[in-house]
Short mmCIF file of C-alpha atoms and ligand atoms in Angstrom, two decimals:
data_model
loop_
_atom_site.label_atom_id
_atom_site.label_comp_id
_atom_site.label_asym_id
_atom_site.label_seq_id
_atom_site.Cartn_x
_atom_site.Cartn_y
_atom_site.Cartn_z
CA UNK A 1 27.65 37.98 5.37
CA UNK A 2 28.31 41.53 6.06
CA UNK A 3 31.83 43.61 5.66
CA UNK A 4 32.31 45.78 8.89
CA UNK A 5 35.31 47.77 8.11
CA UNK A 6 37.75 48.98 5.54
CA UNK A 7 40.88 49.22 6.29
CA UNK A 8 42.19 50.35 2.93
CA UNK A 9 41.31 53.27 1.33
CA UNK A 10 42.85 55.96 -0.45
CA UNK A 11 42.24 59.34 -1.26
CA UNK A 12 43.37 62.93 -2.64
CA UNK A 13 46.67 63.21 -0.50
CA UNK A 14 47.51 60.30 -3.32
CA UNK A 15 45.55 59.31 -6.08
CA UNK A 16 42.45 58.66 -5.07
CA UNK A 17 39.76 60.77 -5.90
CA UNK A 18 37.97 61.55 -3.24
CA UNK A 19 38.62 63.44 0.07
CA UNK A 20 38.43 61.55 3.71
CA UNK A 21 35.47 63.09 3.83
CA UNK A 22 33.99 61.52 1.01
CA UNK A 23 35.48 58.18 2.17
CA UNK A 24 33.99 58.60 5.92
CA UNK A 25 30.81 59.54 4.21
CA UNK A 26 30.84 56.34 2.18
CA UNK A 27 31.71 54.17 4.74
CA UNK A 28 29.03 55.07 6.69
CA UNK A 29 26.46 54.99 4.04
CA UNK A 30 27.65 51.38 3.67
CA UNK A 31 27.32 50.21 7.33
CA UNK A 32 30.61 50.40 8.29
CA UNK A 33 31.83 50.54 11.68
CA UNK A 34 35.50 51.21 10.67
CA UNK A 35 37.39 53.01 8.22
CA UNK A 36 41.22 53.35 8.02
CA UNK A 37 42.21 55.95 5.38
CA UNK A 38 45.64 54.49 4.22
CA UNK A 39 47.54 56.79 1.57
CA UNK A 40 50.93 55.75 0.24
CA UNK A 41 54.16 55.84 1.68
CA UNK A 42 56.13 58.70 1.40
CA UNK A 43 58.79 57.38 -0.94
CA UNK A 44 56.32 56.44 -3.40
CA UNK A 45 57.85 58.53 -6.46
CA UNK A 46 54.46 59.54 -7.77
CA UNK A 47 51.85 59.18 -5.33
CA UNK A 48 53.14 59.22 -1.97
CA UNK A 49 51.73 61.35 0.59
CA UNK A 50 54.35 64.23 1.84
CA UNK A 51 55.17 64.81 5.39
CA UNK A 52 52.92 68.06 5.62
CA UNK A 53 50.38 66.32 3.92
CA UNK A 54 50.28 63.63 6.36
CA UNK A 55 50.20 66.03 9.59
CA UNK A 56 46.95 67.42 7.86
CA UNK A 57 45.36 64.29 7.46
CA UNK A 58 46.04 63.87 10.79
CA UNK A 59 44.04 67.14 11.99
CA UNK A 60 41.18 66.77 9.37
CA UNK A 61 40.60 62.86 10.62
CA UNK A 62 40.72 64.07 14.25
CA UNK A 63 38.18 66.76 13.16
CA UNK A 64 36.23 64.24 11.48
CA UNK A 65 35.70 62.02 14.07
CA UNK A 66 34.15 64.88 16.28
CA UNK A 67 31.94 65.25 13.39
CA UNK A 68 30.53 61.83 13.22
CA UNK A 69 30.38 59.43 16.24
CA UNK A 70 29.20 56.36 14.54
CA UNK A 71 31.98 55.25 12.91
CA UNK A 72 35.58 55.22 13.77
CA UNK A 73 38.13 57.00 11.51
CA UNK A 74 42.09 55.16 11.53
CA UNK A 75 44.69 56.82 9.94
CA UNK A 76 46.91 54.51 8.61
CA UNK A 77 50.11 54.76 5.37
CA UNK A 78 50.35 52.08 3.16
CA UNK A 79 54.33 52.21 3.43
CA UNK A 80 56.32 50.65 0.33
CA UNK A 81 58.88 48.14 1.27
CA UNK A 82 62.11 49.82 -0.38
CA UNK A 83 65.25 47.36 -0.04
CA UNK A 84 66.25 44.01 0.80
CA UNK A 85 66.56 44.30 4.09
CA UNK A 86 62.68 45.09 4.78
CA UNK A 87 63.14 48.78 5.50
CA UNK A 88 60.08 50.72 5.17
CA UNK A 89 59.94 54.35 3.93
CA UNK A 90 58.18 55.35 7.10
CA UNK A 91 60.35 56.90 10.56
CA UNK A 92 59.65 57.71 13.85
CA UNK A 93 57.78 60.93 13.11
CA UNK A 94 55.91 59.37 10.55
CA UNK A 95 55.00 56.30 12.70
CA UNK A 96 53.82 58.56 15.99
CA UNK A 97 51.42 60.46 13.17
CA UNK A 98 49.71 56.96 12.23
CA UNK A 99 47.02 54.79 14.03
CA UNK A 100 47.94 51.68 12.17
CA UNK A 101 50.65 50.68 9.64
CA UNK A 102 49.83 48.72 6.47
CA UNK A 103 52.90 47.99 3.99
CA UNK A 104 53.81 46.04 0.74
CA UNK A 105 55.65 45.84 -2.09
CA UNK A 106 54.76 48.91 -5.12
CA UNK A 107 56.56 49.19 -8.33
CA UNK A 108 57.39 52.57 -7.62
CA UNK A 109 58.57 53.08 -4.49
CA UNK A 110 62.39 54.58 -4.34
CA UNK A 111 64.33 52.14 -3.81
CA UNK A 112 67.05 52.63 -1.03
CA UNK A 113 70.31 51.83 -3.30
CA UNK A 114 71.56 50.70 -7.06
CA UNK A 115 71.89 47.53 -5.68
CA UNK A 116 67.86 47.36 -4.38
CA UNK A 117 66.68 49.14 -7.55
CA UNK A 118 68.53 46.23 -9.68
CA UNK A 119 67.81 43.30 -6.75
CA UNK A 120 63.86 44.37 -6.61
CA UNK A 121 62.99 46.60 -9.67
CA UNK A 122 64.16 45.20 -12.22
CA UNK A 123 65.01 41.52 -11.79
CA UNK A 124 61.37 41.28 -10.43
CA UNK A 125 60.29 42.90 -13.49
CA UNK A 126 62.11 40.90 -16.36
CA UNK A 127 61.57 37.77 -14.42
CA UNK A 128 57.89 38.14 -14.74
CA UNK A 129 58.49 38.03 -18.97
CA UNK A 130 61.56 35.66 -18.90
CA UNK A 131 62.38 32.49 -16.94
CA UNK A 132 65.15 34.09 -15.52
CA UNK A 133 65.84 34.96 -11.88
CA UNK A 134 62.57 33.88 -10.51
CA UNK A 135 63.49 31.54 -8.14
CA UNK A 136 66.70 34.39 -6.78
CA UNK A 137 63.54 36.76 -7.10
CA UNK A 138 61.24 34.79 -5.00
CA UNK A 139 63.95 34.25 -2.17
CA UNK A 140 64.86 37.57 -2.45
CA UNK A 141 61.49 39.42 -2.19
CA UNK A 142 60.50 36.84 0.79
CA UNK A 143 63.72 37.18 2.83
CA UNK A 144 62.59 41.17 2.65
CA UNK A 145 58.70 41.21 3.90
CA UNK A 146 59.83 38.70 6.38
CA UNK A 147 62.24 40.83 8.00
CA UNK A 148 60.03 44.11 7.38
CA UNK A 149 56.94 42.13 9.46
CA UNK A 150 60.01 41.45 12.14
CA UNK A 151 61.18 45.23 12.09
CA UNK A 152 57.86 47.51 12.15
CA UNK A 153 54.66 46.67 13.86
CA UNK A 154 52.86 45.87 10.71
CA UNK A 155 49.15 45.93 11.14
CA UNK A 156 48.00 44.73 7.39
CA UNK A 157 50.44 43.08 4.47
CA UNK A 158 48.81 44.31 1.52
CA UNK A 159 48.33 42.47 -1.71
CA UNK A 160 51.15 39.73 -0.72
CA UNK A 161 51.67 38.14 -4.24
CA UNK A 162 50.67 40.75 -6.70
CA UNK A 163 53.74 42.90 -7.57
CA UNK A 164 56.83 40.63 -6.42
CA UNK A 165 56.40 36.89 -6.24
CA UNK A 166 56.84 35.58 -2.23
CA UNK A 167 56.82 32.23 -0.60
CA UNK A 168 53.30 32.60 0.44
CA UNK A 169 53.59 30.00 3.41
CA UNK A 170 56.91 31.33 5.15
CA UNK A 171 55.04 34.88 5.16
CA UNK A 172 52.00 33.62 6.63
CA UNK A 173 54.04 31.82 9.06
CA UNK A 174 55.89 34.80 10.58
CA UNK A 175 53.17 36.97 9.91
CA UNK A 176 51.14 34.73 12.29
CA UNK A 177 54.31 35.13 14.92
CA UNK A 178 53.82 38.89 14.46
CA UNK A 179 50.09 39.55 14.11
CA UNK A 180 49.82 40.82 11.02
CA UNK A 181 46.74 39.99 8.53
CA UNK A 182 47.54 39.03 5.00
CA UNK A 183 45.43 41.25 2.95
CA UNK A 184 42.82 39.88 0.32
CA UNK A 185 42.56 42.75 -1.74
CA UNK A 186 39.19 43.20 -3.74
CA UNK A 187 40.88 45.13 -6.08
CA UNK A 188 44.08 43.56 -6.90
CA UNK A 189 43.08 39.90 -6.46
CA UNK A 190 45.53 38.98 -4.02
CA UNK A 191 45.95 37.00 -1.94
CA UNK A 192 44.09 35.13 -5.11
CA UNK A 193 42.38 31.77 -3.85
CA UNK A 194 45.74 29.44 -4.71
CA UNK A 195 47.24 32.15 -2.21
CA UNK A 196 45.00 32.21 0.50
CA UNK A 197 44.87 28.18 0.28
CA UNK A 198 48.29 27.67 1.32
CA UNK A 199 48.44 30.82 3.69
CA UNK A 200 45.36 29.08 5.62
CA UNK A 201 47.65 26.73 6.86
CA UNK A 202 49.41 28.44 9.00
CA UNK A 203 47.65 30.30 12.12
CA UNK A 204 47.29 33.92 10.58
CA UNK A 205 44.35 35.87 10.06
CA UNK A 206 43.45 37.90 7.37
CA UNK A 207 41.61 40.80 6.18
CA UNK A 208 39.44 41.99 2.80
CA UNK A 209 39.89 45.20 2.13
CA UNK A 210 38.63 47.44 -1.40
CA UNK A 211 41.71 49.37 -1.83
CA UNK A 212 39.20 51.51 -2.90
CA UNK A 213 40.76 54.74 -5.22
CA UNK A 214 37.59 56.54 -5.00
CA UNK A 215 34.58 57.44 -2.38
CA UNK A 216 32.24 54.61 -4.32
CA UNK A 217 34.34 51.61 -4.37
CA UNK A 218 34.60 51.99 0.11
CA UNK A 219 33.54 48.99 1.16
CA UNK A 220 33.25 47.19 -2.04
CA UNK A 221 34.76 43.63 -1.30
CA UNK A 222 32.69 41.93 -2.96
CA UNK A 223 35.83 40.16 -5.47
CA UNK A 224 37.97 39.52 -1.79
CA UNK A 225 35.03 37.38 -0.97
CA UNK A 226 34.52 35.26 -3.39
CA UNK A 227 37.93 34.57 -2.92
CA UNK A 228 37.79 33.65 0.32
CA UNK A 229 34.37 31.60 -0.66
CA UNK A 230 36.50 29.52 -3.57
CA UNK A 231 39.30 29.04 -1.26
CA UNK A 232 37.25 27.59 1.47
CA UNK A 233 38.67 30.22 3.93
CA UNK A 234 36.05 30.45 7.11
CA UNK A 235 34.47 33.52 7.95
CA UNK A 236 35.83 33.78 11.91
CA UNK A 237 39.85 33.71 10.09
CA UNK A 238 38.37 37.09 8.67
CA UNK A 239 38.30 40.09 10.95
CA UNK A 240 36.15 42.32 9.11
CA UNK A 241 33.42 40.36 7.95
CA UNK A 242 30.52 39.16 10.01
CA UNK A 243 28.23 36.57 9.16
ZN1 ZN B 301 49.18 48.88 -2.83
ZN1 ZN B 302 46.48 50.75 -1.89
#
């Protein structure tokens, strides 16, 4: 069993601590064929990558891959999902800048209005402590990544499940409609293996990526499959991991 790509990393132009060169270089060291360097969005109040920042990524990965042949080099965002109506924080510049778009759900993303902040941020958050809202929550948080994966060509859902509770079976079922992989993410632990169980049933593929924060963890996926091991998820559902 063998991972062949890694489509989410981060690096400097967030919080990661390496540069995409030390993420390229780490990828290849590992045997990887593919890398996608995926910062986050730019309305991510503390880490999100700015505009300029993102053009230069742009010309440093297009230098890069003159520089090194072997491997292919993606940009992609990690956009944050920022109101109930599945906007992204990504637009048309920022999309004709990318090679691929991966999006989900972060705590601090800027919210679009009062009424997202409250519906999203904060009922999310108290209903993970108290009994209260979940179900509204739930409904809520699913209605929005459903019509996000409708609106934007969404390559990769990342982490579905691990900030804001979703009906994990509707989501695989349009994100099957759209092509989009559900994300097991080695880092987070979601999809977790209850997650991936019920996702399985439906027709979508999925993806293990490390999420990886700095230039040693590229490639690590080791946690995303055991997941997919205890869930009993086979190999060929899995587009980045050869057996
Ligand atoms: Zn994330
Ligand atoms: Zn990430």
């Amino acid at each position: 069993m063998k991972v062949t790509a890694d489509y989410h990393t981060h690096t400097i132009y967030s919080h990661g601590k390496g540069t995409i060169r030390d993420n390229v270089v780490a990828a290849i060291n590992k045997g990887l064929k593919r890398i996608v360097i995926a910062d986050h969005g730019p309305g991510h109040l503390t880490y999100g990558v700015s505009r300029k920042g993102l053009k230069k990524m742009r010309q440093e990965i297009d230098a890069l891959k003159e520089e090194f042949k072997d491997i292919e080099i993606l940009l992609g965002v990690e956009a944050n999902i920022i109101n109930l109506n599945g906007d992204l924080d990504v637009d048309d510049d920022v999309l004709k800048t990318i090679d691929i778009l991966l999006a989900g759900f972060h705590n601090g993303a800027m919210f679009s209005t009062l009424k997202d902040w409250n519906e999203i941020f904060i009922k999310n958050k108290i209903s993970r402590m108290l009994p209260i809202w979940r179900d509204e929550c739930r409904i809520n948080n699913t209605i929005a990544v459903v019509k996000a994966l409708r609106k934007y060509n969404i390559a990769i859902l990342t982490h579905p499940g691990a900030k804001m509770d979703i009906d994990t079976r509707e989501v695989a079922k349009v994100a099957a409609e759209t092509d989009t992989l559900l994300e097991i993410n080695s880092s987070h632990g979601f999809l977790n293996v209850d997650y991936v169980k019920i996702a399985m049933k439906e027709k979508v593929k999925f993806v293990i990526n490390s999420d990886a924060h700095k230039p040693s963890d590229v490639g690590n996926v080791d946690n995303g499959i055991a997941i997919a091991l205890r869930a009993g998820l086979p190999f060929d559902r899995i587009v980045n991991i050869e057996e």
